[in-house]
PDB file of C-alpha atoms and ligand atoms in Angstrom:
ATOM      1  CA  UNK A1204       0.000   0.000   0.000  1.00 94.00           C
ATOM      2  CA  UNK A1205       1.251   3.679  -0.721  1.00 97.00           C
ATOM      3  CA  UNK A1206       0.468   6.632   0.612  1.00 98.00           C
ATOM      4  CA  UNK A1207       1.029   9.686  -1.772  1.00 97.00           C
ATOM      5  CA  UNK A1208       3.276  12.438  -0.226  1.00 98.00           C
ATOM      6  CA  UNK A1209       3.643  14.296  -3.268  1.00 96.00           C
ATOM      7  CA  UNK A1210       2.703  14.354  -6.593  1.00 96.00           C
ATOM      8  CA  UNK A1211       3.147  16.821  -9.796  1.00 96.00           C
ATOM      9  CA  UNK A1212       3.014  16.645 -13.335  1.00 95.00           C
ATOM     10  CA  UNK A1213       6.096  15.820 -15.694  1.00 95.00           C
ATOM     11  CA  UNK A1214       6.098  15.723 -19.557  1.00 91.00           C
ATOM     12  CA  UNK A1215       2.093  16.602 -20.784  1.00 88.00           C
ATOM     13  CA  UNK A1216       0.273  13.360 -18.943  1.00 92.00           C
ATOM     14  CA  UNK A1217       2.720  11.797 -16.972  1.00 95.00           C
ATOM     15  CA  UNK A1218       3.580  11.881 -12.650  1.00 96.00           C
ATOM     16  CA  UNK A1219       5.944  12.035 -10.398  1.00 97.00           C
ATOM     17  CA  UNK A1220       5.118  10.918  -7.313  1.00 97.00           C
ATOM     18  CA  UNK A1221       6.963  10.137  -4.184  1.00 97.00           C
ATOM     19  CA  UNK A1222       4.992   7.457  -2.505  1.00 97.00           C
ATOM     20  CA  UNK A1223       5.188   6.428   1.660  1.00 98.00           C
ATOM     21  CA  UNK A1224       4.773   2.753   0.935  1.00 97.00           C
ATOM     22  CA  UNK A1225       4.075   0.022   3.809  1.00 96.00           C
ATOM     23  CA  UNK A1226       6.480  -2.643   2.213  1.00 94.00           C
ATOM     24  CA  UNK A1227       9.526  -0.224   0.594  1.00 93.00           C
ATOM     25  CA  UNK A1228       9.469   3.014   2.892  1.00 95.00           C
ATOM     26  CA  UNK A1229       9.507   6.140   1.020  1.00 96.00           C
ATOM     27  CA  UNK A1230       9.419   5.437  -3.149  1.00 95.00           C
ATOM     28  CA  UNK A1231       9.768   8.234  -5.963  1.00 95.00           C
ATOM     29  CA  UNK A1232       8.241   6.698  -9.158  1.00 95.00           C
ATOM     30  CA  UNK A1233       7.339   7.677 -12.474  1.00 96.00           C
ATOM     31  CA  UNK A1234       3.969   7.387 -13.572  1.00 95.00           C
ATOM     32  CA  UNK A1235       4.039   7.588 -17.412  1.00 94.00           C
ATOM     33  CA  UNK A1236       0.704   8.548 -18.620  1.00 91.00           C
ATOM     34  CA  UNK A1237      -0.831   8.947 -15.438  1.00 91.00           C
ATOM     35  CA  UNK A1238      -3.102  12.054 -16.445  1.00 89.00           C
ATOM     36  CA  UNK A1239      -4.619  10.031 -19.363  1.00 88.00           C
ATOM     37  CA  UNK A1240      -8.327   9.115 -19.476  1.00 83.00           C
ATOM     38  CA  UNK A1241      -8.278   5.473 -19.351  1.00 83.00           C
ATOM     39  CA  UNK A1242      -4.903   4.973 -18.342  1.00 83.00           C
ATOM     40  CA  UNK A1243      -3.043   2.839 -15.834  1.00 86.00           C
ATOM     41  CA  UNK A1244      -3.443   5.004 -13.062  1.00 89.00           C
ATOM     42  CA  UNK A1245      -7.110   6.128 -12.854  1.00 87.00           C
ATOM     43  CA  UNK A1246      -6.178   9.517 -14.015  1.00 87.00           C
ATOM     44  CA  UNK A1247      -3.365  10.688 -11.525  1.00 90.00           C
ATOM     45  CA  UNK A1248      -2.347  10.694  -8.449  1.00 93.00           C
ATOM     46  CA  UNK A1249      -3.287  13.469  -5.756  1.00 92.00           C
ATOM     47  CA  UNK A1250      -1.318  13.906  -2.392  1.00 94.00           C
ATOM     48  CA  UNK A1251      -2.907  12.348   0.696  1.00 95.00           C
ATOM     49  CA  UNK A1252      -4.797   9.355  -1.320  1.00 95.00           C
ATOM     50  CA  UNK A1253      -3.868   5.783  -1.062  1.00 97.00           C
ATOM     51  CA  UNK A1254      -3.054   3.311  -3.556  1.00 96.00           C
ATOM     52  CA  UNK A1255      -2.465  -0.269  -4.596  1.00 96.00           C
ATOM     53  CA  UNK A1256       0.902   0.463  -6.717  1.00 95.00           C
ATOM     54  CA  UNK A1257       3.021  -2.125  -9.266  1.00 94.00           C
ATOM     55  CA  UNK A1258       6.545  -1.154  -9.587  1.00 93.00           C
ATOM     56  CA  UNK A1259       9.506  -1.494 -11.386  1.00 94.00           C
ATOM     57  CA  UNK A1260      12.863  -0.578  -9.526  1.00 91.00           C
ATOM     58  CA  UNK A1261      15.558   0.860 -11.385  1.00 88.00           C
ATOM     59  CA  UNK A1262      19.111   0.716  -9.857  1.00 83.00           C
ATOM     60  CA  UNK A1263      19.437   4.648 -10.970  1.00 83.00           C
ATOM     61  CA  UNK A1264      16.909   7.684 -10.856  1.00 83.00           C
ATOM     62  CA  UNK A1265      13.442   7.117 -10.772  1.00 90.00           C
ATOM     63  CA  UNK A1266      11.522   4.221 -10.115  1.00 94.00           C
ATOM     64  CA  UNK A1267       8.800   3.437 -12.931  1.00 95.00           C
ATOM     65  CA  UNK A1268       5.342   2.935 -11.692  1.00 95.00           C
ATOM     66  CA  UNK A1269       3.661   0.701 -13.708  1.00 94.00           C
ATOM     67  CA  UNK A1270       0.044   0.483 -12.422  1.00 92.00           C
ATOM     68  CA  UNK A1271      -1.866   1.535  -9.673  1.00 93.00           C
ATOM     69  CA  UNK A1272      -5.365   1.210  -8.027  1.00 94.00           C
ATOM     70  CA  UNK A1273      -6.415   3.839  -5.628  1.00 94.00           C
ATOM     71  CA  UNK A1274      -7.854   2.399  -2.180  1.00 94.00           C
ATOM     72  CA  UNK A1275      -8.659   5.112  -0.111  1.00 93.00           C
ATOM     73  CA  UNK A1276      -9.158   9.086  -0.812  1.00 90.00           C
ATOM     74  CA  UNK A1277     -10.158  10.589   2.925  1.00 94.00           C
ATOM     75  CA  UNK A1278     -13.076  12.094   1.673  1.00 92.00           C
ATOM     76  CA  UNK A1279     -14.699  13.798   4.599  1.00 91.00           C
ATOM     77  CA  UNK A1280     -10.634  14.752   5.098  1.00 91.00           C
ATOM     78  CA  UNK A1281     -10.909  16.823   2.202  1.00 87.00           C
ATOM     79  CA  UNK A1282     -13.931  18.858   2.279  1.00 92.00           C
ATOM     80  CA  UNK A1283     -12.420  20.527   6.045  1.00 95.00           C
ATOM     81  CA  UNK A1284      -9.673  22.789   5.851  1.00 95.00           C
ATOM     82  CA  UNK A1285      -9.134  22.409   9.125  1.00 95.00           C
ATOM     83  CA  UNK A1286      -8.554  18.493   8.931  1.00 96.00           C
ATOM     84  CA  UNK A1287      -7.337  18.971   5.609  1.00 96.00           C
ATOM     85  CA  UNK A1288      -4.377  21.029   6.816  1.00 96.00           C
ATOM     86  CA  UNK A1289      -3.853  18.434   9.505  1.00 97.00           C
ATOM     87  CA  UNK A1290      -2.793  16.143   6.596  1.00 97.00           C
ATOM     88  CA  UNK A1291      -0.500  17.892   5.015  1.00 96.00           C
ATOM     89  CA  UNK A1292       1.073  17.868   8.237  1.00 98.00           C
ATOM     90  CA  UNK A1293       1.201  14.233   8.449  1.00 98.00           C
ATOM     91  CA  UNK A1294       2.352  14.244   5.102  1.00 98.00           C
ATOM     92  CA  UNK A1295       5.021  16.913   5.029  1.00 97.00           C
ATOM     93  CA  UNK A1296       6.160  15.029   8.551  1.00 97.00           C
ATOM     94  CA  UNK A1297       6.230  11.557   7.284  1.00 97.00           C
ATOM     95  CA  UNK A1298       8.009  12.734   4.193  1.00 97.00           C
ATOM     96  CA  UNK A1299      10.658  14.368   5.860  1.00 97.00           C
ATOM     97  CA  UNK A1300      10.860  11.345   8.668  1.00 96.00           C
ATOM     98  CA  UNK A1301      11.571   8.643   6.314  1.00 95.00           C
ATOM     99  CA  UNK A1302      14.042   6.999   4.109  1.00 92.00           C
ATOM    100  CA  UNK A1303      13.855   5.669   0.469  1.00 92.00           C
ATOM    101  CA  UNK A1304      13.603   1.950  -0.022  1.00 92.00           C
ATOM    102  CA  UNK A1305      13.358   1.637   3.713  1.00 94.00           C
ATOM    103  CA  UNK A1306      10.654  -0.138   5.141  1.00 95.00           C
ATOM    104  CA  UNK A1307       9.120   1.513   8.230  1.00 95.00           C
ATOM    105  CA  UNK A1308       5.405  -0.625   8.405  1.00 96.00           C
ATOM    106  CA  UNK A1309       4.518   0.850  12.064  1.00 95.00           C
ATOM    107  CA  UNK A1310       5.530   4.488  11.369  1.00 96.00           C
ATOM    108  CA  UNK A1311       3.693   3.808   8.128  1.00 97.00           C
ATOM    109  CA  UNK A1312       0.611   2.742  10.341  1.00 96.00           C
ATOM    110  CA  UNK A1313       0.416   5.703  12.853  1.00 95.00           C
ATOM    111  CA  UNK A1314       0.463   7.815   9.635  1.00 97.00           C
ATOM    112  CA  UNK A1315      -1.981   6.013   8.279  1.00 97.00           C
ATOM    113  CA  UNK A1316      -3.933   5.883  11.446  1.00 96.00           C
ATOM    114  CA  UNK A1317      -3.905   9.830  12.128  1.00 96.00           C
ATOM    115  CA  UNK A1318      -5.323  10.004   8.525  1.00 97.00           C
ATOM    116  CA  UNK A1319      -8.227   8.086   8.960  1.00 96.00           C
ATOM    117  CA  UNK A1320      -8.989   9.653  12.208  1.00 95.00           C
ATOM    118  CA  UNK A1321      -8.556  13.254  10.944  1.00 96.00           C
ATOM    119  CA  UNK A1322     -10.969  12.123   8.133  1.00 96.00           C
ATOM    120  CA  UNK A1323     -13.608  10.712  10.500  1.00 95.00           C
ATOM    121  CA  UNK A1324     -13.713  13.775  12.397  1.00 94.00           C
ATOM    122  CA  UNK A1325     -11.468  13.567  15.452  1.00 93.00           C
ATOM    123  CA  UNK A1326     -10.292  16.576  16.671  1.00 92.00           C
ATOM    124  CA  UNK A1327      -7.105  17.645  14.955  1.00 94.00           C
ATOM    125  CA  UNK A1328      -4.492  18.779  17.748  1.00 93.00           C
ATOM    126  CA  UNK A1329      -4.813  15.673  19.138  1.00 93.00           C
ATOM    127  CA  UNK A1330      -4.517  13.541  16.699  1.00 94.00           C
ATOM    128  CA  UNK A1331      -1.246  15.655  15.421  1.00 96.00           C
ATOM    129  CA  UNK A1332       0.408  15.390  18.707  1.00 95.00           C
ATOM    130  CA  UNK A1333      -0.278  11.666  19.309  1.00 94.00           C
ATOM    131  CA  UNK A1334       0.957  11.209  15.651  1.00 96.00           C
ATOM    132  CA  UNK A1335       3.939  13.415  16.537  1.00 96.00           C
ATOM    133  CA  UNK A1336       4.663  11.293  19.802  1.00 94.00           C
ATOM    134  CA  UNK A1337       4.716   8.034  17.420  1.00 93.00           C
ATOM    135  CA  UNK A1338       7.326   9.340  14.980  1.00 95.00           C
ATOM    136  CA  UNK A1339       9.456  10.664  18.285  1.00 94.00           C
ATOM    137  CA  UNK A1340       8.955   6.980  19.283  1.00 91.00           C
ATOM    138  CA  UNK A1341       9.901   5.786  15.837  1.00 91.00           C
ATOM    139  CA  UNK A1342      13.067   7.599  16.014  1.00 91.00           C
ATOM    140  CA  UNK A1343      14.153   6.943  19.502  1.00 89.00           C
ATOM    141  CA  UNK A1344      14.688  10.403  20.526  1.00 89.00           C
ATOM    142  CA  UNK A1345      13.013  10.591  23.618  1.00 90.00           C
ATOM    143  CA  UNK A1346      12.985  14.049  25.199  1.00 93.00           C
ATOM    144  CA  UNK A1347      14.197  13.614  29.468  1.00 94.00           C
ATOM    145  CA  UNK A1348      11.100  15.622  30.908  1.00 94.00           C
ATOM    146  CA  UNK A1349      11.704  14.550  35.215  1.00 94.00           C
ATOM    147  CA  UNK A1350      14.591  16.243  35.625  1.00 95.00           C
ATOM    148  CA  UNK A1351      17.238  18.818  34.099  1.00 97.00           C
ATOM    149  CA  UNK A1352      18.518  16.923  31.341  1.00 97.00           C
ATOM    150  CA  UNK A1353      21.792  18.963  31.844  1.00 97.00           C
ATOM    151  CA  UNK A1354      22.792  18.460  35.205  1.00 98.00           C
ATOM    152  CA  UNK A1355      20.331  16.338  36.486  1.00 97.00           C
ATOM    153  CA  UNK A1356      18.515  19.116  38.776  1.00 97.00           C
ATOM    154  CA  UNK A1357      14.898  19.770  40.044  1.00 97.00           C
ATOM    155  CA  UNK A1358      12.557  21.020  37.269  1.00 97.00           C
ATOM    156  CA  UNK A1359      10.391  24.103  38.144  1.00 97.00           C
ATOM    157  CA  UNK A1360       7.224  24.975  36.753  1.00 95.00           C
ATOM    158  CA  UNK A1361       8.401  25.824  33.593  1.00 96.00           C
ATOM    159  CA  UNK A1362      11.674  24.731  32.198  1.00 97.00           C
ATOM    160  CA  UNK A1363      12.945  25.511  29.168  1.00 98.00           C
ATOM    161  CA  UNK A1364      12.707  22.452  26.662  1.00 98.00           C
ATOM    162  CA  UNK A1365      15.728  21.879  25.331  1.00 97.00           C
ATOM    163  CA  UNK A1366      16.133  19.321  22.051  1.00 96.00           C
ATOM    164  CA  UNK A1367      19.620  20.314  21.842  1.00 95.00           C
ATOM    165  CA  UNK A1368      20.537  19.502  25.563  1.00 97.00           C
ATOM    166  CA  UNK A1369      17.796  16.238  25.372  1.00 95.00           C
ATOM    167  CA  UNK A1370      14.886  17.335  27.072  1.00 96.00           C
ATOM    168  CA  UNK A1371      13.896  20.059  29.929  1.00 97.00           C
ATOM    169  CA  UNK A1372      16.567  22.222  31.337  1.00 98.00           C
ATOM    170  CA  UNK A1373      16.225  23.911  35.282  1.00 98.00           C
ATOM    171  CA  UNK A1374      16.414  27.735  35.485  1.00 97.00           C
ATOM    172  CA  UNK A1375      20.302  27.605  36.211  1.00 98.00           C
ATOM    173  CA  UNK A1376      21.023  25.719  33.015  1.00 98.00           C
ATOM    174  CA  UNK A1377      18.291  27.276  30.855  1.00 98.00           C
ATOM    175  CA  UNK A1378      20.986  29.673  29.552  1.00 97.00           C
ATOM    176  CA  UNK A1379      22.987  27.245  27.984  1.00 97.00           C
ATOM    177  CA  UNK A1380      21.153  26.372  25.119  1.00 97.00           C
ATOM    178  CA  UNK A1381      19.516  30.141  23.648  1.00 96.00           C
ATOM    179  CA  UNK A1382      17.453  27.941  21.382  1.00 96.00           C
ATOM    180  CA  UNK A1383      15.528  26.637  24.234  1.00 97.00           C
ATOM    181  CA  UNK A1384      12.237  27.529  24.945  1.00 96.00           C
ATOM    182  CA  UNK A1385       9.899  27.921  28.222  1.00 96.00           C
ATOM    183  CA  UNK A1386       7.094  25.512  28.590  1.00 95.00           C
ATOM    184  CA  UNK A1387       5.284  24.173  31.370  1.00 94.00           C
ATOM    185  CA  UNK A1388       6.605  20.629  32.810  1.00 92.00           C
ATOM    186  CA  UNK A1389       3.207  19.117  32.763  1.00 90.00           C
ATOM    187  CA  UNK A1390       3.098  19.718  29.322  1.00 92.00           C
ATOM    188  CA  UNK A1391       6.761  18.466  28.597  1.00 93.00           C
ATOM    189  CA  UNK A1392       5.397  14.978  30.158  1.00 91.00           C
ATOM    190  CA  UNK A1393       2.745  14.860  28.513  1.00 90.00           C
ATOM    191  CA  UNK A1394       4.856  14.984  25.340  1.00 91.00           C
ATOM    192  CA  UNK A1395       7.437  12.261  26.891  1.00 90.00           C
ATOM    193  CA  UNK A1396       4.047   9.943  27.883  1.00 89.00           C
ATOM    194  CA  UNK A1397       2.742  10.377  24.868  1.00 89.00           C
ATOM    195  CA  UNK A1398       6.142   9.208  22.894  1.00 88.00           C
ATOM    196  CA  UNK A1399       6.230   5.919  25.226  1.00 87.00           C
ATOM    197  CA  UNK A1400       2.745   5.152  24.231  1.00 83.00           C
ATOM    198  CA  UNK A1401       1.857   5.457  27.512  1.00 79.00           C
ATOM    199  CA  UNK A1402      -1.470   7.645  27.646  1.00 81.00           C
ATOM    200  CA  UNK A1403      -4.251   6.166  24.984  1.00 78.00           C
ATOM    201  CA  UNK A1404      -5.726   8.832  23.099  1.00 76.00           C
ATOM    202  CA  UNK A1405      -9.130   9.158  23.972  1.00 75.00           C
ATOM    203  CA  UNK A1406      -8.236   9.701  27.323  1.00 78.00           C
ATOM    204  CA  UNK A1407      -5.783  12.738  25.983  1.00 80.00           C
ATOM    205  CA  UNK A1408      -7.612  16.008  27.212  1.00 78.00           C
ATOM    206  CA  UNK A1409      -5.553  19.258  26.050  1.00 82.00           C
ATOM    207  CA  UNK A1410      -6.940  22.337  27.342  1.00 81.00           C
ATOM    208  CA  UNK A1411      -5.860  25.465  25.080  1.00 83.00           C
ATOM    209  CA  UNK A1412      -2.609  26.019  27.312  1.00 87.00           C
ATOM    210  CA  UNK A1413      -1.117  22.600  27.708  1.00 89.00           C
ATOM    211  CA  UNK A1414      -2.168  22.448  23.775  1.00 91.00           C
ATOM    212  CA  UNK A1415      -0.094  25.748  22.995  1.00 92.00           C
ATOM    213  CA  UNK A1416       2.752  23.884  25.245  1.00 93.00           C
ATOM    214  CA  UNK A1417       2.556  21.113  23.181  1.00 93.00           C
ATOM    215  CA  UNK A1418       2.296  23.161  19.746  1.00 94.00           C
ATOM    216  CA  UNK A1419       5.734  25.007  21.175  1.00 94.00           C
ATOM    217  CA  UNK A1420       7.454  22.069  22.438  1.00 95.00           C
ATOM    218  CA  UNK A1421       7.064  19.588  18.878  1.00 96.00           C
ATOM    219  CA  UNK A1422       7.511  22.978  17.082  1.00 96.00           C
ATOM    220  CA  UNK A1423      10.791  23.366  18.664  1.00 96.00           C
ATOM    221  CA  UNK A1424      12.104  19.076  18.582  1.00 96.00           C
ATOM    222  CA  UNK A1425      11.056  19.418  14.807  1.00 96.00           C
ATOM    223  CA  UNK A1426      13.234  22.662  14.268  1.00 96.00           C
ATOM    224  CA  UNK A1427      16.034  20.840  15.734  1.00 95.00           C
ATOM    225  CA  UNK A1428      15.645  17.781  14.467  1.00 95.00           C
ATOM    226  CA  UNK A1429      15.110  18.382  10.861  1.00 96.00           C
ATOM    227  CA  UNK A1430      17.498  22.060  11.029  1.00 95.00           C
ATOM    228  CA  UNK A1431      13.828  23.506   9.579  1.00 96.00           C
ATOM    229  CA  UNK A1432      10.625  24.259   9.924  1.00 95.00           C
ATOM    230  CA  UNK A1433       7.560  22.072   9.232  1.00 95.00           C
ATOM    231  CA  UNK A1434       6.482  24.193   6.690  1.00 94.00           C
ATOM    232  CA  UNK A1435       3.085  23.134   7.446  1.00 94.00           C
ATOM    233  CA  UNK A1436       2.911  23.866  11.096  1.00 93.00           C
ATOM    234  CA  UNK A1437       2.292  27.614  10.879  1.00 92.00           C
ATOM    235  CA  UNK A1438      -1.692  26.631   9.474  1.00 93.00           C
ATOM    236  CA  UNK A1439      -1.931  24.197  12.578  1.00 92.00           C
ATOM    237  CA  UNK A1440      -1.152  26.720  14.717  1.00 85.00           C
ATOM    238  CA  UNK A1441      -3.085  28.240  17.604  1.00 67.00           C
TER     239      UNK A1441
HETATM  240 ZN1   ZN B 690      20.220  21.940  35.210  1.00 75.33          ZN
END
């Protein structure tokens, strides 16, 4: 199964695409023909839909997609802006997460997963951050959130979360790291329970603070992470 990230049009009716599949990781195939009525590939591929895909590897450049059936379109998904702009955070995320010819079938699922539940209606900050807290967990990069990750020092109210240093930093080694950022602690463990899988998420409640804390911290373990912005974040914002 492949999720498309991305998709745009080469040479009159063909594709590009660059594909999240379950079995190879992240793909980028050419669809030859894929805009044509009657073709192979249902008449093209759009980001955020779901296909059955045949493929030919080639050792060099592009992979050639051959055929593909689409399976699933979100289409609730795409008549909200607000859920729709939740996907292309998924999207832009798991894109930038994952590896070509790499399989990755869980991360794969919790994309997947946030998807489906943006499209049935679930409320969107929610279902970003637990998504968020599975790719931390997929990467191993788990933020230390009970005490200073620096020297090892009571926390107070609000640290500063610190990617750079590993996780919250107390008020004495908050200057270290001018990246950081001040958040409240409860939020910071909510972030770290969430990565371990530890709180399910219909029990997640996330007032509008701890949800700005949230926003702030992933905002800031992205930025660090990836030396960017999501470039979608700023329209899931506040
Ligand atoms: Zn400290």
């Amino acid at each position: 199964m492949a999720l498309v990230l991305e998709a745009w049009d080469f040479m009159n009716t063909s594709q590009i695409a660059v594909l999240f599949t379950r079995e190879l990781g992240k793909v980028r195939g050419l669809a030859k023909g894929a805009k044509r009525e009657g073709g192979a590939f249902q008449g093209g591929f759009d980001a955020g839909s779901v296909w059955s895909v045949e493929l030919l590897r080639k050792s060099e450049g592009l992979d050639l997609l051959t055929r593909a059936e689409m399976s699933e379109d979100f289409p609730r998904l795409r008549a909200d802006l607000s859920a729709l702009y939740g996907a292309f955070y998924v999207l832009e995320l798991a894109g930038a997460l994952t590896v070509e010819h790499e399989a990755e079938p869980e991360f794969w699922d919790a994309a997947m997963g946030a998807l489906r539940l943006l499209d049935r209606g679930a409320p969107r900050d929610i279902v970003l951050f637990a998504f968020e807290a599975a790719a931390m967990r997929h990467l191993g990069f788990m933020p230390r959130v009970d005490d200073c990750a620096s020297c090892g020092g009571k926390l107070p109210a609000r640290p500063a979360f610190s990617p750079r240093f590993g996780g919250a930093l107390c008020a004495a080694c908050a200057p270290r790291d001018p990246g950081s950022r001040f958040v409240s602690a409860g939020g910071l463990k909510m972030m770290a329970r969430l990565a371990e899988g530890a709180i399910p998420l219909e029990s997640l409640n996330v007032d509008g603070r701890i949800g700005a804390d949230l926003r702030a911290a992933f905002d800031l373990y992205w930025l660090n992470l990836l030396g960017r912005e999501v470039r979608a974040a700023r329209f899931v914002r506040g």
